[in-house]
C-alpha positions as YAML, in Angstrom:
chain: A
units: angstrom
residues:
- id: 1
  name: MET
  ca: [-76.06, 34.33, -61.60]
- id: 2
  name: ARG
  ca: [-77.23, 32.58, -58.44]
- id: 3
  name: LEU
  ca: [-74.96, 30.62, -56.16]
- id: 4
  name: ARG
  ca: [-75.94, 26.95, -55.94]
- id: 5
  name: LEU
  ca: [-74.33, 24.57, -53.50]
- id: 6
  name: VAL
  ca: [-76.17, 21.64, -55.09]
- id: 7
  name: PRO
  ca: [-77.66, 21.13, -58.56]
- id: 8
  name: GLU
  ca: [-81.20, 22.34, -59.10]
- id: 9
  name: VAL
  ca: [-82.39, 18.75, -59.37]
- id: 10
  name: THR
  ca: [-80.78, 15.98, -57.32]
- id: 11
  name: ASN
  ca: [-81.61, 12.32, -56.95]
- id: 12
  name: ILE
  ca: [-79.54, 11.17, -53.99]
- id: 13
  name: ASP
  ca: [-80.70, 7.96, -52.30]
- id: 14
  name: PHE
  ca: [-80.48, 9.05, -48.67]
- id: 15
  name: PHE
  ca: [-82.08, 5.84, -47.45]
- id: 16
  name: LYS
  ca: [-79.95, 3.35, -49.36]
- id: 17
  name: PHE
  ca: [-78.14, 2.43, -46.16]
- id: 18
  name: ALA
  ca: [-80.91, 3.34, -43.72]
- id: 19
  name: PRO
  ca: [-80.22, 0.45, -41.27]
- id: 20
  name: VAL
  ca: [-76.51, 1.32, -41.23]
- id: 21
  name: THR
  ca: [-76.96, 5.06, -40.65]
- id: 22
  name: PHE
  ca: [-79.65, 4.51, -38.03]
- id: 23
  name: GLY
  ca: [-77.53, 1.83, -36.34]
- id: 24
  name: ALA
  ca: [-74.54, 4.17, -36.29]
- id: 25
  name: SER
  ca: [-76.67, 6.83, -34.60]
- id: 26
  name: CYS
  ca: [-77.81, 4.32, -31.96]
- id: 27
  name: VAL
  ca: [-74.19, 3.27, -31.30]
- id: 28
  name: ALA
  ca: [-73.12, 6.92, -31.01]
- id: 29
  name: MET
  ca: [-75.89, 7.55, -28.49]
- id: 30
  name: VAL
  ca: [-74.88, 4.53, -26.41]
- id: 31
  name: LEU
  ca: [-71.22, 5.57, -26.45]
- id: 32
  name: SER
  ca: [-72.21, 9.10, -25.40]
- id: 33
  name: LEU
  ca: [-74.18, 7.75, -22.45]
- id: 34
  name: VAL
  ca: [-71.26, 5.48, -21.48]
- id: 35
  name: ALA
  ca: [-68.86, 8.44, -21.65]
- id: 36
  name: TRP
  ca: [-71.25, 10.49, -19.54]
- id: 37
  name: ALA
  ca: [-71.43, 7.70, -16.94]
- id: 38
  name: PHE
  ca: [-67.67, 7.10, -16.78]
- id: 39
  name: PHE
  ca: [-66.17, 10.58, -17.31]
- id: 40
  name: GLY
  ca: [-69.02, 12.71, -16.05]
- id: 41
  name: LEU
  ca: [-69.38, 16.34, -17.04]
- id: 42
  name: ASN
  ca: [-66.96, 19.15, -16.30]
- id: 43
  name: PHE
  ca: [-69.58, 21.24, -14.52]
- id: 44
  name: GLY
  ca: [-68.94, 24.94, -14.41]
- id: 45
  name: ILE
  ca: [-69.35, 27.00, -11.31]
- id: 46
  name: ASP
  ca: [-73.09, 27.38, -12.09]
- id: 47
  name: PHE
  ca: [-73.70, 23.70, -11.40]
- id: 48
  name: GLN
  ca: [-70.89, 22.63, -9.10]
- id: 49
  name: GLY
  ca: [-71.00, 25.28, -6.42]
- id: 50
  name: GLY
  ca: [-67.94, 27.15, -5.23]
- id: 51
  name: THR
  ca: [-65.89, 30.00, -6.65]
- id: 52
  name: THR
  ca: [-64.05, 30.57, -9.89]
- id: 53
  name: ILE
  ca: [-61.30, 33.19, -9.93]
- id: 54
  name: ARG
  ca: [-60.02, 34.39, -13.28]
- id: 55
  name: SER
  ca: [-56.44, 35.60, -13.26]
- id: 56
  name: GLU
  ca: [-54.40, 37.53, -15.82]
- id: 57
  name: SER
  ca: [-50.68, 38.15, -15.85]
- id: 58
  name: THR
  ca: [-47.89, 39.40, -18.07]
- id: 59
  name: GLN
  ca: [-45.85, 36.37, -17.03]
- id: 60
  name: ALA
  ca: [-46.42, 32.83, -18.25]
- id: 61
  name: VAL
  ca: [-48.89, 30.78, -16.20]
- id: 62
  name: ASP
  ca: [-47.15, 28.18, -14.01]
- id: 63
  name: VAL
  ca: [-49.94, 25.84, -12.93]
- id: 64
  name: GLY
  ca: [-47.59, 23.90, -10.62]
- id: 65
  name: ALA
  ca: [-46.45, 27.05, -8.82]
- id: 66
  name: TYR
  ca: [-50.04, 28.29, -8.49]
- id: 67
  name: ARG
  ca: [-51.11, 24.96, -7.01]
- id: 68
  name: ALA
  ca: [-48.16, 24.87, -4.60]
- id: 69
  name: ALA
  ca: [-49.00, 28.38, -3.39]
- id: 70
  name: ILE
  ca: [-52.67, 27.53, -2.75]
- id: 71
  name: GLN
  ca: [-52.14, 24.07, -1.24]
- id: 72
  name: PRO
  ca: [-51.24, 25.29, 2.31]
- id: 73
  name: LEU
  ca: [-54.68, 26.92, 2.53]
- id: 74
  name: ASN
  ca: [-56.31, 23.45, 2.62]
- id: 75
  name: LEU
  ca: [-59.23, 24.34, 0.38]
- id: 76
  name: GLY
  ca: [-59.92, 20.82, -0.86]
- id: 77
  name: ASP
  ca: [-60.55, 20.37, -4.57]
- id: 78
  name: VAL
  ca: [-58.85, 23.22, -6.45]
- id: 79
  name: ASN
  ca: [-58.81, 23.08, -10.23]
- id: 80
  name: ILE
  ca: [-56.33, 25.32, -12.07]
- id: 81
  name: THR
  ca: [-56.39, 25.54, -15.85]
- id: 82
  name: GLN
  ca: [-54.61, 27.83, -18.26]
- id: 83
  name: ILE
  ca: [-56.87, 29.43, -20.84]
- id: 84
  name: PHE
  ca: [-55.57, 29.61, -24.37]
- id: 85
  name: ASP
  ca: [-57.02, 31.97, -26.93]
- id: 86
  name: PRO
  ca: [-55.64, 33.11, -30.29]
- id: 87
  name: THR
  ca: [-56.74, 36.67, -29.51]
- id: 88
  name: PHE
  ca: [-54.48, 36.84, -26.44]
- id: 89
  name: GLY
  ca: [-51.17, 38.60, -26.92]
- id: 90
  name: PRO
  ca: [-47.87, 37.28, -25.52]
- id: 91
  name: ASP
  ca: [-48.23, 39.52, -22.45]
- id: 92
  name: ARG
  ca: [-51.73, 38.29, -21.61]
- id: 93
  name: ASN
  ca: [-51.65, 34.98, -19.79]
- id: 94
  name: VAL
  ca: [-55.00, 33.88, -18.39]
- id: 95
  name: ALA
  ca: [-55.85, 31.14, -15.91]
- id: 96
  name: SER
  ca: [-58.99, 29.91, -14.16]
- id: 97
  name: ILE
  ca: [-58.79, 28.86, -10.49]
- id: 98
  name: ARG
  ca: [-61.86, 26.92, -9.42]
- id: 99
  name: ILE
  ca: [-62.37, 26.27, -5.70]
- id: 100
  name: GLN
  ca: [-65.05, 23.96, -4.37]
- id: 101
  name: ALA
  ca: [-67.59, 25.22, -1.84]
- id: 102
  name: GLN
  ca: [-66.26, 24.66, 1.67]
- id: 103
  name: ASP
  ca: [-68.03, 22.51, 4.25]
- id: 104
  name: GLY
  ca: [-70.72, 24.39, 6.14]
- id: 105
  name: GLU
  ca: [-70.54, 27.37, 3.77]
- id: 106
  name: GLN
  ca: [-72.80, 28.32, 0.89]
- id: 107
  name: SER
  ca: [-69.82, 29.63, -1.08]
- id: 108
  name: VAL
  ca: [-66.17, 30.47, -0.65]
- id: 109
  name: THR
  ca: [-65.86, 33.40, 1.77]
- id: 110
  name: PRO
  ca: [-64.31, 36.76, 0.79]
- id: 111
  name: GLU
  ca: [-61.54, 36.07, 3.31]
- id: 112
  name: THR
  ca: [-60.66, 32.81, 1.55]
- id: 113
  name: ILE
  ca: [-60.72, 34.51, -1.85]
- id: 114
  name: GLY
  ca: [-58.42, 37.21, -0.49]
- id: 115
  name: ALA
  ca: [-56.04, 34.57, 0.88]
- id: 116
  name: VAL
  ca: [-55.91, 32.82, -2.51]
- id: 117
  name: GLU
  ca: [-55.20, 36.09, -4.29]
- id: 118
  name: GLU
  ca: [-52.42, 36.98, -1.84]
- id: 119
  name: ALA
  ca: [-50.86, 33.53, -2.23]
- id: 120
  name: LEU
  ca: [-50.84, 33.87, -6.03]
- id: 121
  name: LYS
  ca: [-49.42, 37.39, -5.86]
- id: 122
  name: ALA
  ca: [-46.51, 35.99, -3.89]
- id: 123
  name: VAL
  ca: [-45.76, 33.75, -6.89]
- id: 124
  name: ASP
  ca: [-46.43, 36.39, -9.54]
- id: 125
  name: PRO
  ca: [-46.55, 40.06, -8.45]
- id: 126
  name: SER
  ca: [-47.96, 41.13, -11.84]
- id: 127
  name: ILE
  ca: [-51.06, 38.94, -11.51]
- id: 128
  name: THR
  ca: [-54.51, 40.54, -11.49]
- id: 129
  name: PHE
  ca: [-57.98, 39.11, -10.87]
- id: 130
  name: PRO
  ca: [-60.51, 40.63, -13.30]
- id: 131
  name: SER
  ca: [-63.45, 38.47, -12.22]
- id: 132
  name: VAL
  ca: [-64.66, 36.28, -9.36]
- id: 133
  name: GLU
  ca: [-67.81, 34.12, -9.65]
- id: 134
  name: SER
  ca: [-69.42, 32.36, -6.69]
- id: 135
  name: VAL
  ca: [-72.36, 29.95, -6.55]
- id: 136
  name: GLY
  ca: [-73.58, 28.10, -3.45]
- id: 137
  name: PRO
  ca: [-74.08, 24.30, -3.58]
- id: 138
  name: LYS
  ca: [-77.83, 24.60, -2.89]
- id: 139
  name: VAL
  ca: [-78.29, 27.05, -5.73]
- id: 140
  name: SER
  ca: [-76.15, 24.97, -8.09]
- id: 141
  name: GLY
  ca: [-78.22, 21.84, -7.35]
- id: 142
  name: GLU
  ca: [-81.43, 23.75, -8.11]
- id: 143
  name: LEU
  ca: [-79.90, 25.05, -11.34]
- id: 144
  name: ILE
  ca: [-79.08, 21.51, -12.51]
- id: 145
  name: GLN
  ca: [-82.63, 20.35, -11.79]
- id: 146
  name: THR
  ca: [-84.18, 23.38, -13.47]
- id: 147
  name: ALA
  ca: [-81.92, 23.06, -16.51]
- id: 148
  name: PHE
  ca: [-82.88, 19.45, -17.17]
- id: 149
  name: ILE
  ca: [-86.56, 20.25, -16.58]
- id: 150
  name: ALA
  ca: [-86.29, 23.01, -19.20]
- id: 151
  name: VAL
  ca: [-84.80, 20.62, -21.76]
- id: 152
  name: GLY
  ca: [-87.36, 17.92, -21.00]
- id: 153
  name: ALA
  ca: [-90.29, 20.36, -21.16]
- id: 154
  name: SER
  ca: [-89.13, 21.67, -24.52]
- id: 155
  name: LEU
  ca: [-88.97, 18.13, -25.92]
- id: 156
  name: LEU
  ca: [-92.49, 17.34, -24.66]
- id: 157
  name: ALA
  ca: [-93.86, 20.58, -26.13]
- id: 158
  name: ILE
  ca: [-92.28, 19.77, -29.49]
- id: 159
  name: LEU
  ca: [-93.67, 16.22, -29.36]
- id: 160
  name: PHE
  ca: [-97.18, 17.62, -28.82]
- id: 161
  name: TYR
  ca: [-96.81, 20.26, -31.55]
- id: 162
  name: ILE
  ca: [-95.57, 17.84, -34.21]
- id: 163
  name: TRP
  ca: [-98.31, 15.38, -33.26]
- id: 164
  name: LEU
  ca: [-100.95, 18.04, -33.84]
- id: 165
  name: ARG
  ca: [-99.45, 19.50, -37.00]
- id: 166
  name: PHE
  ca: [-98.53, 16.21, -38.67]
- id: 167
  name: GLU
  ca: [-99.10, 12.65, -37.41]
- id: 168
  name: TRP
  ca: [-97.89, 10.71, -34.38]
- id: 169
  name: GLN
  ca: [-95.26, 8.87, -36.46]
- id: 170
  name: PHE
  ca: [-93.71, 12.22, -37.36]
- id: 171
  name: SER
  ca: [-93.67, 13.36, -33.73]
- id: 172
  name: VAL
  ca: [-91.89, 10.17, -32.62]
- id: 173
  name: GLY
  ca: [-89.26, 10.62, -35.32]
- id: 174
  name: ALA
  ca: [-88.76, 14.32, -34.56]
- id: 175
  name: VAL
  ca: [-88.36, 13.87, -30.80]
- id: 176
  name: ALA
  ca: [-86.07, 10.86, -31.28]
- id: 177
  name: ALA
  ca: [-83.87, 13.05, -33.49]
- id: 178
  name: LEU
  ca: [-83.81, 15.73, -30.79]
- id: 179
  name: PHE
  ca: [-82.86, 13.18, -28.13]
- id: 180
  name: HIS
  ca: [-80.09, 12.07, -30.49]
- id: 181
  name: ASP
  ca: [-78.78, 15.64, -30.79]
- id: 182
  name: VAL
  ca: [-78.92, 16.35, -27.05]
- id: 183
  name: ILE
  ca: [-77.27, 13.07, -26.02]
- id: 184
  name: LEU
  ca: [-74.49, 13.39, -28.58]
- id: 185
  name: THR
  ca: [-73.83, 16.96, -27.44]
- id: 186
  name: ILE
  ca: [-73.59, 15.85, -23.82]
- id: 187
  name: GLY
  ca: [-71.35, 12.97, -24.92]
- id: 188
  name: ILE
  ca: [-68.86, 15.19, -26.74]
- id: 189
  name: PHE
  ca: [-68.74, 17.56, -23.75]
- id: 190
  name: SER
  ca: [-68.06, 14.58, -21.49]
- id: 191
  name: VAL
  ca: [-65.30, 13.13, -23.69]
- id: 192
  name: LEU
  ca: [-63.54, 16.47, -24.23]
- id: 193
  name: GLN
  ca: [-64.28, 17.69, -20.69]
- id: 194
  name: ILE
  ca: [-65.45, 21.05, -21.94]
- id: 195
  name: ARG
  ca: [-66.98, 23.22, -19.24]
- id: 196
  name: PHE
  ca: [-70.70, 22.51, -18.91]
- id: 197
  name: ASP
  ca: [-72.64, 25.45, -17.48]
- id: 198
  name: LEU
  ca: [-75.83, 27.45, -17.96]
- id: 199
  name: ALA
  ca: [-74.54, 28.79, -21.28]
- id: 200
  name: THR
  ca: [-74.29, 25.19, -22.50]
- id: 201
  name: ILE
  ca: [-77.91, 24.57, -21.51]
- id: 202
  name: ALA
  ca: [-78.87, 27.66, -23.51]
- id: 203
  name: ALA
  ca: [-76.90, 26.23, -26.43]
- id: 204
  name: ILE
  ca: [-78.71, 22.87, -26.15]
- id: 205
  name: LEU
  ca: [-82.09, 24.63, -26.23]
- id: 206
  name: THR
  ca: [-80.90, 26.55, -29.29]
- id: 207
  name: ILE
  ca: [-79.85, 23.27, -30.91]
- id: 208
  name: ILE
  ca: [-83.30, 21.80, -30.24]
- id: 209
  name: GLY
  ca: [-84.97, 24.77, -31.91]
- id: 210
  name: TYR
  ca: [-82.64, 24.73, -34.90]
- id: 211
  name: SER
  ca: [-82.89, 20.99, -35.43]
- id: 212
  name: ILE
  ca: [-86.69, 20.84, -35.19]
- id: 213
  name: ASN
  ca: [-86.95, 23.71, -37.66]
- id: 214
  name: ASP
  ca: [-84.98, 21.76, -40.25]
- id: 215
  name: THR
  ca: [-86.99, 18.61, -39.52]
- id: 216
  name: VAL
  ca: [-90.33, 20.41, -39.86]
- id: 217
  name: VAL
  ca: [-89.34, 21.89, -43.22]
- id: 218
  name: ILE
  ca: [-88.64, 18.43, -44.61]
- id: 219
  name: PHE
  ca: [-91.74, 16.96, -42.94]
- id: 220
  name: ASP
  ca: [-93.89, 19.67, -44.50]
- id: 221
  name: ARG
  ca: [-92.54, 18.87, -47.97]
- id: 222
  name: LEU
  ca: [-92.99, 15.16, -47.26]
- id: 223
  name: ARG
  ca: [-96.66, 15.69, -46.35]
- id: 224
  name: GLU
  ca: [-97.24, 17.60, -49.59]
- id: 225
  name: ASN
  ca: [-95.56, 14.88, -51.63]
- id: 226
  name: LEU
  ca: [-97.48, 12.10, -49.89]
- id: 227
  name: ILE
  ca: [-100.67, 13.75, -51.12]
- id: 228
  name: LYS
  ca: [-99.23, 14.40, -54.56]
- id: 229
  name: TYR
  ca: [-97.71, 10.94, -55.11]
- id: 230
  name: ARG
  ca: [-100.15, 8.59, -53.42]
- id: 231
  name: LYS
  ca: [-99.06, 5.51, -55.37]
- id: 232
  name: ARG
  ca: [-95.31, 5.90, -54.94]
- id: 233
  name: ASP
  ca: [-93.39, 3.97, -52.31]
- id: 234
  name: LEU
  ca: [-92.91, 5.79, -48.98]
- id: 235
  name: ARG
  ca: [-89.13, 5.57, -49.25]
- id: 236
  name: GLU
  ca: [-89.18, 7.12, -52.73]
- id: 237
  name: VAL
  ca: [-91.38, 9.99, -51.53]
- id: 238
  name: MET
  ca: [-89.05, 10.58, -48.56]
- id: 239
  name: ASN
  ca: [-86.00, 10.67, -50.84]
- id: 240
  name: LEU
  ca: [-87.77, 13.10, -53.13]
- id: 241
  name: SER
  ca: [-88.69, 15.36, -50.21]
- id: 242
  name: VAL
  ca: [-85.16, 15.45, -48.80]
- id: 243
  name: ASN
  ca: [-83.69, 16.13, -52.26]
- id: 244
  name: GLU
  ca: [-86.15, 18.96, -52.88]
- id: 245
  name: THR
  ca: [-85.17, 20.67, -49.61]
- id: 246
  name: LEU
  ca: [-81.46, 19.83, -49.80]
- id: 247
  name: SER
  ca: [-80.39, 23.20, -51.19]
- id: 248
  name: ARG
  ca: [-82.25, 25.04, -48.44]
- id: 249
  name: THR
  ca: [-80.76, 22.78, -45.76]
- id: 250
  name: LEU
  ca: [-77.18, 23.24, -46.95]
- id: 251
  name: MET
  ca: [-77.52, 26.99, -47.43]
- id: 252
  name: THR
  ca: [-79.04, 27.48, -43.97]
- id: 253
  name: SER
  ca: [-76.56, 25.23, -42.17]
- id: 254
  name: GLY
  ca: [-73.59, 26.47, -44.18]
- id: 255
  name: THR
  ca: [-74.15, 30.18, -43.60]
- id: 256
  name: THR
  ca: [-74.80, 29.58, -39.90]
- id: 257
  name: LEU
  ca: [-71.61, 27.53, -39.57]
- id: 258
  name: ILE
  ca: [-69.55, 30.28, -41.20]
- id: 259
  name: ALA
  ca: [-70.59, 32.71, -38.46]
- id: 260
  name: LEU
  ca: [-70.14, 30.11, -35.71]
- id: 261
  name: ILE
  ca: [-66.66, 29.08, -36.85]
- id: 262
  name: ALA
  ca: [-65.61, 32.73, -36.83]
- id: 263
  name: LEU
  ca: [-66.91, 33.06, -33.27]
- id: 264
  name: LEU
  ca: [-65.26, 29.78, -32.29]
- id: 265
  name: ILE
  ca: [-61.87, 31.03, -33.44]
- id: 266
  name: LEU
  ca: [-62.06, 34.69, -32.56]
- id: 267
  name: GLY
  ca: [-64.81, 34.95, -29.95]
- id: 268
  name: GLY
  ca: [-62.67, 34.26, -26.91]
- id: 269
  name: ASP
  ca: [-62.79, 31.65, -24.19]
- id: 270
  name: VAL
  ca: [-65.81, 33.10, -22.39]
- id: 271
  name: ILE
  ca: [-68.26, 32.04, -25.13]
- id: 272
  name: ARG
  ca: [-66.24, 29.17, -26.60]
- id: 273
  name: GLY
  ca: [-68.21, 26.40, -24.88]
- id: 274
  name: PHE
  ca: [-71.51, 27.95, -25.96]
- id: 275
  name: VAL
  ca: [-70.40, 28.39, -29.58]
- id: 276
  name: PHE
  ca: [-68.85, 24.91, -29.74]
- id: 277
  name: ALA
  ca: [-72.11, 23.35, -28.52]
- id: 278
  name: ILE
  ca: [-74.17, 25.13, -31.18]
- id: 279
  name: THR
  ca: [-71.64, 24.33, -33.92]
- id: 280
  name: TRP
  ca: [-71.65, 20.65, -32.99]
- id: 281
  name: GLY
  ca: [-75.43, 20.70, -32.63]
- id: 282
  name: ILE
  ca: [-76.00, 22.11, -36.11]
- id: 283
  name: ILE
  ca: [-73.85, 19.37, -37.63]
- id: 284
  name: VAL
  ca: [-75.55, 16.50, -35.78]
- id: 285
  name: GLY
  ca: [-78.96, 18.21, -36.07]
- id: 286
  name: THR
  ca: [-78.74, 18.40, -39.84]
- id: 287
  name: TYR
  ca: [-77.70, 14.75, -39.93]
- id: 288
  name: SER
  ca: [-80.46, 13.61, -37.57]
- id: 289
  name: SER
  ca: [-83.18, 15.43, -39.50]
- id: 290
  name: VAL
  ca: [-82.63, 12.96, -42.33]
- id: 291
  name: TYR
  ca: [-80.97, 9.89, -40.88]
- id: 292
  name: VAL
  ca: [-82.84, 9.66, -37.56]
- id: 293
  name: ALA
  ca: [-86.22, 11.38, -37.84]
- id: 294
  name: LYS
  ca: [-87.00, 10.15, -41.36]
- id: 295
  name: ASN
  ca: [-85.59, 6.69, -40.72]
- id: 296
  name: ILE
  ca: [-87.94, 6.22, -37.77]
- id: 297
  name: VAL
  ca: [-90.95, 7.34, -39.82]
- id: 298
  name: LEU
  ca: [-89.83, 4.97, -42.58]
- id: 299
  name: PHE
  ca: [-89.48, 2.05, -40.14]
- id: 300
  name: ILE
  ca: [-92.84, 2.74, -38.45]
- id: 301
  name: GLY
  ca: [-94.61, 3.37, -41.73]
- id: 302
  name: LEU
  ca: [-97.68, 5.44, -42.55]
- id: 303
  name: ASP
  ca: [-101.26, 4.48, -43.29]
- id: 304
  name: ARG
  ca: [-101.34, 5.82, -46.85]
- id: 305
  name: GLU
  ca: [-105.00, 4.96, -47.31]
- id: 306
  name: GLU
  ca: [-106.25, 7.26, -44.59]
- id: 307
  name: LYS
  ca: [-103.40, 9.56, -43.52]
- id: 308
  name: PRO
  ca: [-102.46, 12.11, -44.49]
- id: 309
  name: THR
  ca: [-105.54, 13.24, -46.39]
- id: 310
  name: ASP
  ca: [-105.71, 16.18, -48.74]
- id: 311
  name: LYS
  ca: [-106.57, 18.37, -45.76]
- id: 312
  name: GLY
  ca: [-104.23, 16.70, -43.30]
- id: 313
  name: ASN
  ca: [-105.44, 16.46, -39.71]
- id: 314
  name: GLN
  ca: [-107.54, 19.17, -38.11]
- id: 315
  name: PHE
  ca: [-104.47, 21.10, -36.93]
- id: 316
  name: ALA
  ca: [-102.43, 20.75, -40.14]
- id: 317
  name: ASN
  ca: [-103.08, 24.32, -41.31]
- id: 318
  name: ILE
  ca: [-101.91, 25.97, -38.09]
- id: 319
  name: ASP
  ca: [-99.20, 28.51, -38.95]
- id: 320
  name: ALA
  ca: [-95.78, 27.47, -37.64]
...
């Protein structure tokens, strides 16, 4: 017996409410951009510049006492957060102390870090400092620029690839879906104020790759069906294509989510932001493959008389 998440033959009308689903995606993108503008992103030390000190103690973390101990040092913006993790035992209390880069300095000096550690030890003698991360403001600014260039370059490369392999309408739909995924990911990070660092950028690039893979699979089936059913309405052929690949989509997304949810719960706080971004991205990426990419192709339309032909365009047979 084979496991089936969906029946062997389905006839779901995915485009019955196409204007509504596409409109909801547009609204979600606008709200994400508004949240980004108003709340900003909780940049990690990679992007903000400064020093992050990770502390561990057998005693409960008292954020107020930590802050009061550090305040006389006049270090400016100091962010102290307690880190919760289900894998931590009752005698493992972890906190993150983030200190902004000081004026005229590329990063927080070792003397300042030592002063912070001594001040915290006065509050809690059992406290230890397993890690210290420092990034200068110049380096962090370059990292932000490079990160966004990497995301933009990947989107342009995908636009060019889909244009060659399919048609320009497909490339517009695919890249719009990827923009949708990236913007919604940034929006959720802004609303929840989850730490946004280089690991998150890596997660966004992973999301782009995963989402375009799902989109290309459906596009490839759509191209085959457009040749096979030349007289059928474009919307009907799109519905058929999505239904024929539905089992594959659910199996791929479902098995990936099982592993990601396990990592999200048990993986620890160090990778939680990265795993959360990929988990969220798979959900919105699966949605956008149908309700954004295909909707745009449906709205733009295709010239069924000339494209695609039985051979497709000259690059259609390039191996993915």
